Short mmCIF file of C-alpha atoms in Angstrom, two decimals:
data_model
loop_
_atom_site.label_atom_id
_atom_site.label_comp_id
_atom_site.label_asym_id
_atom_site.label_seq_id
_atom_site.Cartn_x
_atom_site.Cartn_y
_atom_site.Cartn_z
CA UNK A 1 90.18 130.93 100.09
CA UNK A 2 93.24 133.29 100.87
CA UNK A 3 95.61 130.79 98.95
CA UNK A 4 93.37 130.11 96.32
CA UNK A 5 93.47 133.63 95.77
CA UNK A 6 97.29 133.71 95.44
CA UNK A 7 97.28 131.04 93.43
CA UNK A 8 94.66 132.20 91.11
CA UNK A 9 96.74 135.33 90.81
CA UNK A 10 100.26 133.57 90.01
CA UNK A 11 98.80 131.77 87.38
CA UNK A 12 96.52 134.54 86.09
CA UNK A 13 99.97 136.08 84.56
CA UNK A 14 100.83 135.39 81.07
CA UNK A 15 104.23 134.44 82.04
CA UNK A 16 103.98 132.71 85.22
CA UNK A 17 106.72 133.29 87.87
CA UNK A 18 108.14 130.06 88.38
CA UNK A 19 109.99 130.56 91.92
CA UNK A 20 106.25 132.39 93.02
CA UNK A 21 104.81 128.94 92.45
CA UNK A 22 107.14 126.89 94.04
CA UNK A 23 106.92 128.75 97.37
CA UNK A 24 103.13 128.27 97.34
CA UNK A 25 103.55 124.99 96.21
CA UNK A 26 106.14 124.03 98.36
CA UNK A 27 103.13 124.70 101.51
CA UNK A 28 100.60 122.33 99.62
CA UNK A 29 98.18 122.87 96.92
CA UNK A 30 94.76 123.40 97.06
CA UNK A 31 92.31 120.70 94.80
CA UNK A 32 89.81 123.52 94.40
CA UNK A 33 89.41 124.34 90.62
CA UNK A 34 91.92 121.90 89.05
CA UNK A 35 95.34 124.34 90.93
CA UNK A 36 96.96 120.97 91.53
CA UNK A 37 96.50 119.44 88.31
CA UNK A 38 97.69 122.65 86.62
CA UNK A 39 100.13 123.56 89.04
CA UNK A 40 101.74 119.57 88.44
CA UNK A 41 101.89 119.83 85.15
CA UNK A 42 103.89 123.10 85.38
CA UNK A 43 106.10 121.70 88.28
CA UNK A 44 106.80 119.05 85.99
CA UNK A 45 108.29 120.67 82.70
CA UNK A 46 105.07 119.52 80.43
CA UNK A 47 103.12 122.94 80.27
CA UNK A 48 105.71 126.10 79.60
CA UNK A 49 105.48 129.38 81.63
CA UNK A 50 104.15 131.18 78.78
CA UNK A 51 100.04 130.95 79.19
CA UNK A 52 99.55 131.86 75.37
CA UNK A 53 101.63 128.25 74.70
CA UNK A 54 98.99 126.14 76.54
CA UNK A 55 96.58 125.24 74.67
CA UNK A 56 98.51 124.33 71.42
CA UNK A 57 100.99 122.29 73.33
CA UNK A 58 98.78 120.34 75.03
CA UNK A 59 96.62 119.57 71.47
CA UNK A 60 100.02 118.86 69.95
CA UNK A 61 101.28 116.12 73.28
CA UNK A 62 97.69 114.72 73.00
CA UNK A 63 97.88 113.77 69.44
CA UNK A 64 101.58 112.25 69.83
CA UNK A 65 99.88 110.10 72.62
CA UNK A 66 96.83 109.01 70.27
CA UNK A 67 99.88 108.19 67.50
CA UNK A 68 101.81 106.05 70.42
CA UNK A 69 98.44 104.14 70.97
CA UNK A 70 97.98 103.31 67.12
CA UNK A 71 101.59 102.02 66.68
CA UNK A 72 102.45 100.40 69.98
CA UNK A 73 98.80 98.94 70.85
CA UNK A 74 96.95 99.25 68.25
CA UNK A 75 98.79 97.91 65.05
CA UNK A 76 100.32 94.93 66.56
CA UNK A 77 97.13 94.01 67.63
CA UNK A 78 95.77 94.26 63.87
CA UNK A 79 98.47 92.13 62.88
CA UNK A 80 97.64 89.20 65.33
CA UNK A 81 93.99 89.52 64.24
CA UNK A 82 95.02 89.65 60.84
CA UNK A 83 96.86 86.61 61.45
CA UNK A 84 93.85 83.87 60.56
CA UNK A 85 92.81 85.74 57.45
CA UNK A 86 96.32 86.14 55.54
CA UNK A 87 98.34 82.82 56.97
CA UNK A 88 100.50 82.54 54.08
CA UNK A 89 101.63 86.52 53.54
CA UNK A 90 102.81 86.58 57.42
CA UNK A 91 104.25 82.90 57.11
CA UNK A 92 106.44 83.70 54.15
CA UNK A 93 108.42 86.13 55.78
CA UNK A 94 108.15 86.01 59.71
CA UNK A 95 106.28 83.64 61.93
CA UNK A 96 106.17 83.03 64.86
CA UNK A 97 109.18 81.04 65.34
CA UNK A 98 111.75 83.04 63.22
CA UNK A 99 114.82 83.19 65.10
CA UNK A 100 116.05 86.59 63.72
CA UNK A 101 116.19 89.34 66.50
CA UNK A 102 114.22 91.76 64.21
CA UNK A 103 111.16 89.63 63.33
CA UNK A 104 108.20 91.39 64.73
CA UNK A 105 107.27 88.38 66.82
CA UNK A 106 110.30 88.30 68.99
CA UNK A 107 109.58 92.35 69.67
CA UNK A 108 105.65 91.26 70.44
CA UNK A 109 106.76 87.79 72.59
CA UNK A 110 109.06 90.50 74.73
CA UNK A 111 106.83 92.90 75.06
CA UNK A 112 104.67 90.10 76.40
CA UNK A 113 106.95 89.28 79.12
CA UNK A 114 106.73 93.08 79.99
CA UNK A 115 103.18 93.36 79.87
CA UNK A 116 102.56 90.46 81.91
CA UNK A 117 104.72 92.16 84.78
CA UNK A 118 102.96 95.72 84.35
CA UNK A 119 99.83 93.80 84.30
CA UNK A 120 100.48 92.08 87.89
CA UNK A 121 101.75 95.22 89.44
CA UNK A 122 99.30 97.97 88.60
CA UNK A 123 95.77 95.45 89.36
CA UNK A 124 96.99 95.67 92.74
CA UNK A 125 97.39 99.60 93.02
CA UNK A 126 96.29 100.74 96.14
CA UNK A 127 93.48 97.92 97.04
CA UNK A 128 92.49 99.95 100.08
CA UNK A 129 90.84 102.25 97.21
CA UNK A 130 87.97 101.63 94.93
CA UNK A 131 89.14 103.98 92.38
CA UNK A 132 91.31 102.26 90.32
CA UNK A 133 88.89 99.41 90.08
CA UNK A 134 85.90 101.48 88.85
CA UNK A 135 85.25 102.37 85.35
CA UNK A 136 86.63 105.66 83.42
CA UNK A 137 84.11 107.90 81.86
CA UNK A 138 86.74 108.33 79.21
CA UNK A 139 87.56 104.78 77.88
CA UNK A 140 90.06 104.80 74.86
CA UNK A 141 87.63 105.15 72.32
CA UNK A 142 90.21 103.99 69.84
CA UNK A 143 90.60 100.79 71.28
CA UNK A 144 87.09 100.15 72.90
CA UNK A 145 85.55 100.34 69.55
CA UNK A 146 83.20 97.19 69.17
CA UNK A 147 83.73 97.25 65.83
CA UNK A 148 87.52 96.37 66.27
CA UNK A 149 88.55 93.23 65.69
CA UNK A 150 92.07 93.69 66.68
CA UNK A 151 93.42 91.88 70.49
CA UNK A 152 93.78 95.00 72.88
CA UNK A 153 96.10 94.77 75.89
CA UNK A 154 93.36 92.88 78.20
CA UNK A 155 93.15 90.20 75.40
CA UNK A 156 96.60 89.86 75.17
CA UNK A 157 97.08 89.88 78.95
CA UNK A 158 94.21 86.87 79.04
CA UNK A 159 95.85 84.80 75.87
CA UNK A 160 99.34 85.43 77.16
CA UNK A 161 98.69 84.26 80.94
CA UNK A 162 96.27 81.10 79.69
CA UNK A 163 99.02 79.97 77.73
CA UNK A 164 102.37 80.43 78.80
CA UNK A 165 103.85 79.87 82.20
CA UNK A 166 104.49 83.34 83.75
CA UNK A 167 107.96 84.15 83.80
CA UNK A 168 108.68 86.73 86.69
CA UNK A 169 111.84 88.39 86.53
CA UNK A 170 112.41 90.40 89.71
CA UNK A 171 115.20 92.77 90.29
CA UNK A 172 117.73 90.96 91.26
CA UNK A 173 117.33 88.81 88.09
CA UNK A 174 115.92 85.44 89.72
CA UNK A 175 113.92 83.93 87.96
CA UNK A 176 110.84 82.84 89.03
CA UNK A 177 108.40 80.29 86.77
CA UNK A 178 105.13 79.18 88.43
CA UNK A 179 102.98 77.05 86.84
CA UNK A 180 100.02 78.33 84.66
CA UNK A 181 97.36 76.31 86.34
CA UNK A 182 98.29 77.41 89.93
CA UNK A 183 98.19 81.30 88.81
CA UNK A 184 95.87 81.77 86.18
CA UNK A 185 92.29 80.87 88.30
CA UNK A 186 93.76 83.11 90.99
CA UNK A 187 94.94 86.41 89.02
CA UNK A 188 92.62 86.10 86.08
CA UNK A 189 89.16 86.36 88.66
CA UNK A 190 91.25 88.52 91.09
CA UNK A 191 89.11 91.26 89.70
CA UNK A 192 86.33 90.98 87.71
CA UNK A 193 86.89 92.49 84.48
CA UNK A 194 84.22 95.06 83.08
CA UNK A 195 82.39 94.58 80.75
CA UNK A 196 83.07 95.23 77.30
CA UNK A 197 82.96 99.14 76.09
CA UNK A 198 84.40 99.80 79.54
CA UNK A 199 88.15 100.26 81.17
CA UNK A 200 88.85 100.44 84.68
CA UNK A 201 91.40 102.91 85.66
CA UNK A 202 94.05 100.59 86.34
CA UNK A 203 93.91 99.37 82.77
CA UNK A 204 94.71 103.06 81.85
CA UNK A 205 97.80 102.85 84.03
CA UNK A 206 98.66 99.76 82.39
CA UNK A 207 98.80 101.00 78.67
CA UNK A 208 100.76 104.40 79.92
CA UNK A 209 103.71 101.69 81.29
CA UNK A 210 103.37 99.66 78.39
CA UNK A 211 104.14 102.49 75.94
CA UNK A 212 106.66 104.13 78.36
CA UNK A 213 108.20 100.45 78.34
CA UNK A 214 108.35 100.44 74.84
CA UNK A 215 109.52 103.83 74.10
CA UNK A 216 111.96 103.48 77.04
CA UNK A 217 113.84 100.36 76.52
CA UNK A 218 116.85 101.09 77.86
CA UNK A 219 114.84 101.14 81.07
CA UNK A 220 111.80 99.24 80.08
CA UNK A 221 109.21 98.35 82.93
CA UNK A 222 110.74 97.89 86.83
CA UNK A 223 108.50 96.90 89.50
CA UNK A 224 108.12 100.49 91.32
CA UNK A 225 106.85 102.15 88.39
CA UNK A 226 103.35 101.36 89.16
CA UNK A 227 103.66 103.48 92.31
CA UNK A 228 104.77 106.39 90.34
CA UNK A 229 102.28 106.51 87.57
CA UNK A 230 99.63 106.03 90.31
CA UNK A 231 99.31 109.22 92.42
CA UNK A 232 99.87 111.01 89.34
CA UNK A 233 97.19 109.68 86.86
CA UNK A 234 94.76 109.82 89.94
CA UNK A 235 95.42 113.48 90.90
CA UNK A 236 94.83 113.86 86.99
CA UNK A 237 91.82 111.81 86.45
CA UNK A 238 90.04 113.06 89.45
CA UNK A 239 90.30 116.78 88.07
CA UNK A 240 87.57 119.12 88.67
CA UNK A 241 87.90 120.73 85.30
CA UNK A 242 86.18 117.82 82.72
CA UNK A 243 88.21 119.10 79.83
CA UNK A 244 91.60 118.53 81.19
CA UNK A 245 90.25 115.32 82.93
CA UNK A 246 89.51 114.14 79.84
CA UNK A 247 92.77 113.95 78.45
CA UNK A 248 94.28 112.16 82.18
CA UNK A 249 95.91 109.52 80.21
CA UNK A 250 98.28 111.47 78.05
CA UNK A 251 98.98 114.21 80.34
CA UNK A 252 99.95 111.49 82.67
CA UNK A 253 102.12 109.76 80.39
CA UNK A 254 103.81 112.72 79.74
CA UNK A 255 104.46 114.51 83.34
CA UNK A 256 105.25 110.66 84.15
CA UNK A 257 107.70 110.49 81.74
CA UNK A 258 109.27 113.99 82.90
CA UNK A 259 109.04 113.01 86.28
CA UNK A 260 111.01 109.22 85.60
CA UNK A 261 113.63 111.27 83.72
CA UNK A 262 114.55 112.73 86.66
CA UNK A 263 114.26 109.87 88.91
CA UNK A 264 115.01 106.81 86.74
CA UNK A 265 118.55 106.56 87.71
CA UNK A 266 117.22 104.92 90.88
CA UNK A 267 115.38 101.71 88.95
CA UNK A 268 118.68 101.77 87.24
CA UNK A 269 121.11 98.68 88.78
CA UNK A 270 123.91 99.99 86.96
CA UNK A 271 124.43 103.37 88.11
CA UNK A 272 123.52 102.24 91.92
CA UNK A 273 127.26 103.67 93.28
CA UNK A 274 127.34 105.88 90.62
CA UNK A 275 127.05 109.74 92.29
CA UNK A 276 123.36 109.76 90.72
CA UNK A 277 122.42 106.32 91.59
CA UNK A 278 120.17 105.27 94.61
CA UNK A 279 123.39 103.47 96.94
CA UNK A 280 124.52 106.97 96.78
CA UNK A 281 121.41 109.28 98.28
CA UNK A 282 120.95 106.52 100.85
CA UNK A 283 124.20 107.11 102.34
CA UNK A 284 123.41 110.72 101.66
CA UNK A 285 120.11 110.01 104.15
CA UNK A 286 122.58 108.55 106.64
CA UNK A 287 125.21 111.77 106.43
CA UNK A 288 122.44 113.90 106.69
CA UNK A 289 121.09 111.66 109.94
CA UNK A 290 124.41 112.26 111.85
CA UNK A 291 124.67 115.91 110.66
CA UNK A 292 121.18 116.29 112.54
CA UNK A 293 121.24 113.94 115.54
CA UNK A 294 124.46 112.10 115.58
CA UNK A 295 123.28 110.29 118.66
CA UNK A 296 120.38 108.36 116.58
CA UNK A 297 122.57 108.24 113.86
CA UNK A 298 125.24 105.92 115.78
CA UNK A 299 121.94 103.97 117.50
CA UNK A 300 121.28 102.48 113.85
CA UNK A 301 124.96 102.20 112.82
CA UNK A 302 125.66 100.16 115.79
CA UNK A 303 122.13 98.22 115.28
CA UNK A 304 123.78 97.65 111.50
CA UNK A 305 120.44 98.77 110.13
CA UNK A 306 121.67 100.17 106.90
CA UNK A 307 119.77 102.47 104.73
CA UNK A 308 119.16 99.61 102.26
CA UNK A 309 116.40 98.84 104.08
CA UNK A 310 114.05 101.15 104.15
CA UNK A 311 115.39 104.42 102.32
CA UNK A 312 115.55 101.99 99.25
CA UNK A 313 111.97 101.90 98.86
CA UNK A 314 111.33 105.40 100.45
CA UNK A 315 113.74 106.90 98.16
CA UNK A 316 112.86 105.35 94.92
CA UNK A 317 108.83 105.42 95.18
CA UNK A 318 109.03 109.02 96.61
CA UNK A 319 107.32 107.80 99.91
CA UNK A 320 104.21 106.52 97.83
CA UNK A 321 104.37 102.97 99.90
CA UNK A 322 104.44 104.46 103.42
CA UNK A 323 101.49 107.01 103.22
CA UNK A 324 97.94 106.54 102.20
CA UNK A 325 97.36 108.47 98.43
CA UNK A 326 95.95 111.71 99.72
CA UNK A 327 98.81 112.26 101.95
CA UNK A 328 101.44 111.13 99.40
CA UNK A 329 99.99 113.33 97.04
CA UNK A 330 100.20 116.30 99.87
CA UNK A 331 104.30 115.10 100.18
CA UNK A 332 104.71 115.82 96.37
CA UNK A 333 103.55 118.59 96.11
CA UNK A 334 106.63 119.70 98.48
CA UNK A 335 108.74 117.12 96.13
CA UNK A 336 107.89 119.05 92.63
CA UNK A 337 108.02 122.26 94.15
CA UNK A 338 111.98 121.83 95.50
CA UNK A 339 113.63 123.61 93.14
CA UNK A 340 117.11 121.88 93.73
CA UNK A 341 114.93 118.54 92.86
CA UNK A 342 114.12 115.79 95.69
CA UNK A 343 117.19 117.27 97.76
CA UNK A 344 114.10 117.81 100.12
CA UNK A 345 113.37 113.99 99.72
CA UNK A 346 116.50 113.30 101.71
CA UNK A 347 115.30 115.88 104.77
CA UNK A 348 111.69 114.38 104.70
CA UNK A 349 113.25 110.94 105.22
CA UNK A 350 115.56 112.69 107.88
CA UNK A 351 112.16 113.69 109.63
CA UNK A 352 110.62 110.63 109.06
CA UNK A 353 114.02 109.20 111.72
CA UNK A 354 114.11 112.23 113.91
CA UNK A 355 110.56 112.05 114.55
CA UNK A 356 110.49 108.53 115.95
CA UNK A 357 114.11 108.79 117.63
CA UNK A 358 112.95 107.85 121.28
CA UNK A 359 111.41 104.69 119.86
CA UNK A 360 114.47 103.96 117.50
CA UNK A 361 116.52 104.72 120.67
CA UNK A 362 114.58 101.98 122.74
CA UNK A 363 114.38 99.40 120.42
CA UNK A 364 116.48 96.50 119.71
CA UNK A 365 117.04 95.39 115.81
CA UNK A 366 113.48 93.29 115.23
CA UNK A 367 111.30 96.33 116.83
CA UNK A 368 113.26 98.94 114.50
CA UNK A 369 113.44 97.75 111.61
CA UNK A 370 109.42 96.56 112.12
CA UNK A 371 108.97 100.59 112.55
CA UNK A 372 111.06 101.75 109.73
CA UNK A 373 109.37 99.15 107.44
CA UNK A 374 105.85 100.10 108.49
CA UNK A 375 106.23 103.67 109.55
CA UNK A 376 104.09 104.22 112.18
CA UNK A 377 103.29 108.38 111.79
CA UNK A 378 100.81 109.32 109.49
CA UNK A 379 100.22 112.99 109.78
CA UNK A 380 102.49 113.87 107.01
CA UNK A 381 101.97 117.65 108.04
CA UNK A 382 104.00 116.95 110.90
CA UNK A 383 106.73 115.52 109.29
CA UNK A 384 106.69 118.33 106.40
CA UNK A 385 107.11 120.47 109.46
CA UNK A 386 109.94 118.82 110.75
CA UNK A 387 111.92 118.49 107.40
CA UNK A 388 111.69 122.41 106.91
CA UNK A 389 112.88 123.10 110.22
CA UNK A 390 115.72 120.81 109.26
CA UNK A 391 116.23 122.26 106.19
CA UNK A 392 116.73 125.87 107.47
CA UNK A 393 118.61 125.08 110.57
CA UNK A 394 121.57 124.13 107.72
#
């Protein structure tokens, strides 16, 4: 109650005092009363300081977002429908096998590709939870309409997969083709799919990536993504306050979209030994390591367990693999509260090492890198600890 208190009181201000925040942020945010949701969306650049602001800003994002639905989901999905009735208009001056890169079919046969990858990814976010498996209470009512005629995204999923062989493309640009008839029984009745006039909340997830994807394509869709959006449209959807929970989807896009512009250098390939890219704050984990305990330090150098191997994935999904979601969710608030942005990152990884040194220590190459794959602490309170004390004994 004492911290809700100081909470209530920073953000009671009409200007709120942005380093105030972050200290009591930085320590963990209460759920009570929506704080995190709020406190998230200022930690993440999408509400302003000024409290007067607020309300039009967020009436302003939330009609861009309803726009982003109509052209990206929406309208091509009118046009496919529209297909049978007006053959010879759409035939006359693009079909479906016009080879010119700016016929709308090659854009919809890409985005296909995409949407069959987002698709995979986010029906397996966290299985250990029911949530994103149950119904919303607020479906898209622009798409769930019964009266539209138009394919949404699960129709196109269910066309696409039926009839094409699912193309995989993972990161390191293998291809992978597997057969239709092996996949489609298998991921199609993975999950049953609601019924219609309903939307589970990973299907939410899936049209926030698919209009980030297309919005972003410099960057697209890369596997990870899933694991970003997640934590963040569930903190948002699970708000106390109905009239802000309402609205989950777009706030999440946005804050999401904040957030990857800050961390999307690290699903970028290209800029991996660049000073911003991903090779270059896993060394940074390593210089860090032998800053702090040079003895554990030359225990993994000598085991030639590089950071690759683990501070990859901890480092790009913000530790949203190694944690279950309410303890992830505890880590970011730490994250979005560092004012010199994820620098902390780098000590709570340092934590995550220094905490399990005597086992590291002991182990031979198999038994380490089995512990640094599956971590095996999971107070995350302990290891917050530990990467403050590390960050003020600098």
């Amino acid at each position: 109650p004492l911290r809700i208190a100081d909470f209530q009181e920073v953000l009671g201000e009409p200007t709120v005092a942005l380093t105030k925040l972050r200290e009591l942020c930085f320590s963990g945010i209460p759920f009570d009363g929506g704080l995190r949701c709020l406190c998230w969306k200022i930690l993440l650049n999408y509400l302003p300081l000024e409290k007067a602001l607020w309300s039009s800003l967020l009436k302003k994002q939330r009609d861009l977002y309803s726009q982003f639905l109509k052209e990206m989901i929406i309208q091509p999905g009118i046009a496919k429908a529209n297909l049978g009735v007006s053959r010879e208009d759409v035939t006359l001056e693009d079909h479906p096998l016009n080879p010119n890169p700016d016929s709308r079919w090659n854009t919809y046969f890409k985005d296909n590709e995409v949407l069959l990858q987002i698709d995979k990814d986010v029906r397996r976010l966290y299985p250990d939870m029911a949530f994103f498996q149950r119904p919303t209470d607020y479906p898209c009512l622009l798409i769930l309409d019964p009266q539209n005629e138009f394919e949404t995204l699960r129709r196109r999923v269910e066309q696409t997969t039926l009839k094409s062989q699912t193309v995989a493309r993972n990161r390191s640009g293998v291809t992978n083709v597997s057969s239709p008839l092996k996949t489609t029984p298998s991921s199609l009745s993975e999950y049953e799919v609601l019924p219609n006039g309903c939307e589970a909340h990973w299907e939410v997830v899936e049209r926030i990536l698919f209009i980030y994807a297309k919005l972003n394509p410099g960057i697209a869709y890369v596997q990870g993504m899933n694991e970003i959006v997640g934590p963040l449209y569930y903190t948002f959807a699970t708000d106390p306050n109905s009239e802000w929970k309402e609205h989950a989807e777009a706030d999440t896009f946005f804050c999401f979209t904040n957030l990857m512009s800050e961390i999307r250098d690290n699903f970028i390939k290209s800029l991996d030994d660049s000073q911003c890219g991903i090779t270059y704050k896993m060394e940074k984990v390593y210089s860090t390591l032998k800053e702090k305990d040079v003895e554990l330090y030359l225990k993994l150098q000598e085991q030639n367990i590089k950071p690759q191997f683990f501070a990859f994935r901890w480092l790009t999904l913000l530790l949203s693999q190694e944690f279950l979601l309410p303890d992830v969710i505890r880590i970011w608030d730490s994250l979005f509260a560092d004012d010199k942005r994820f620098d902390f990152l780098l000590l709570v990884c340092c934590a995550m090492l220094t905490l399990i040194r005597d086992q590291l220590l002991e182990g031979d190459f198999t038994l380490n890198m089995r512990l640094l794959q599956d971590y095996p602490i999971s107070d995350v309170h302990l290891i917050l600890k530990k990467a403050k004390e590390l960050q003020d004994s600098k």
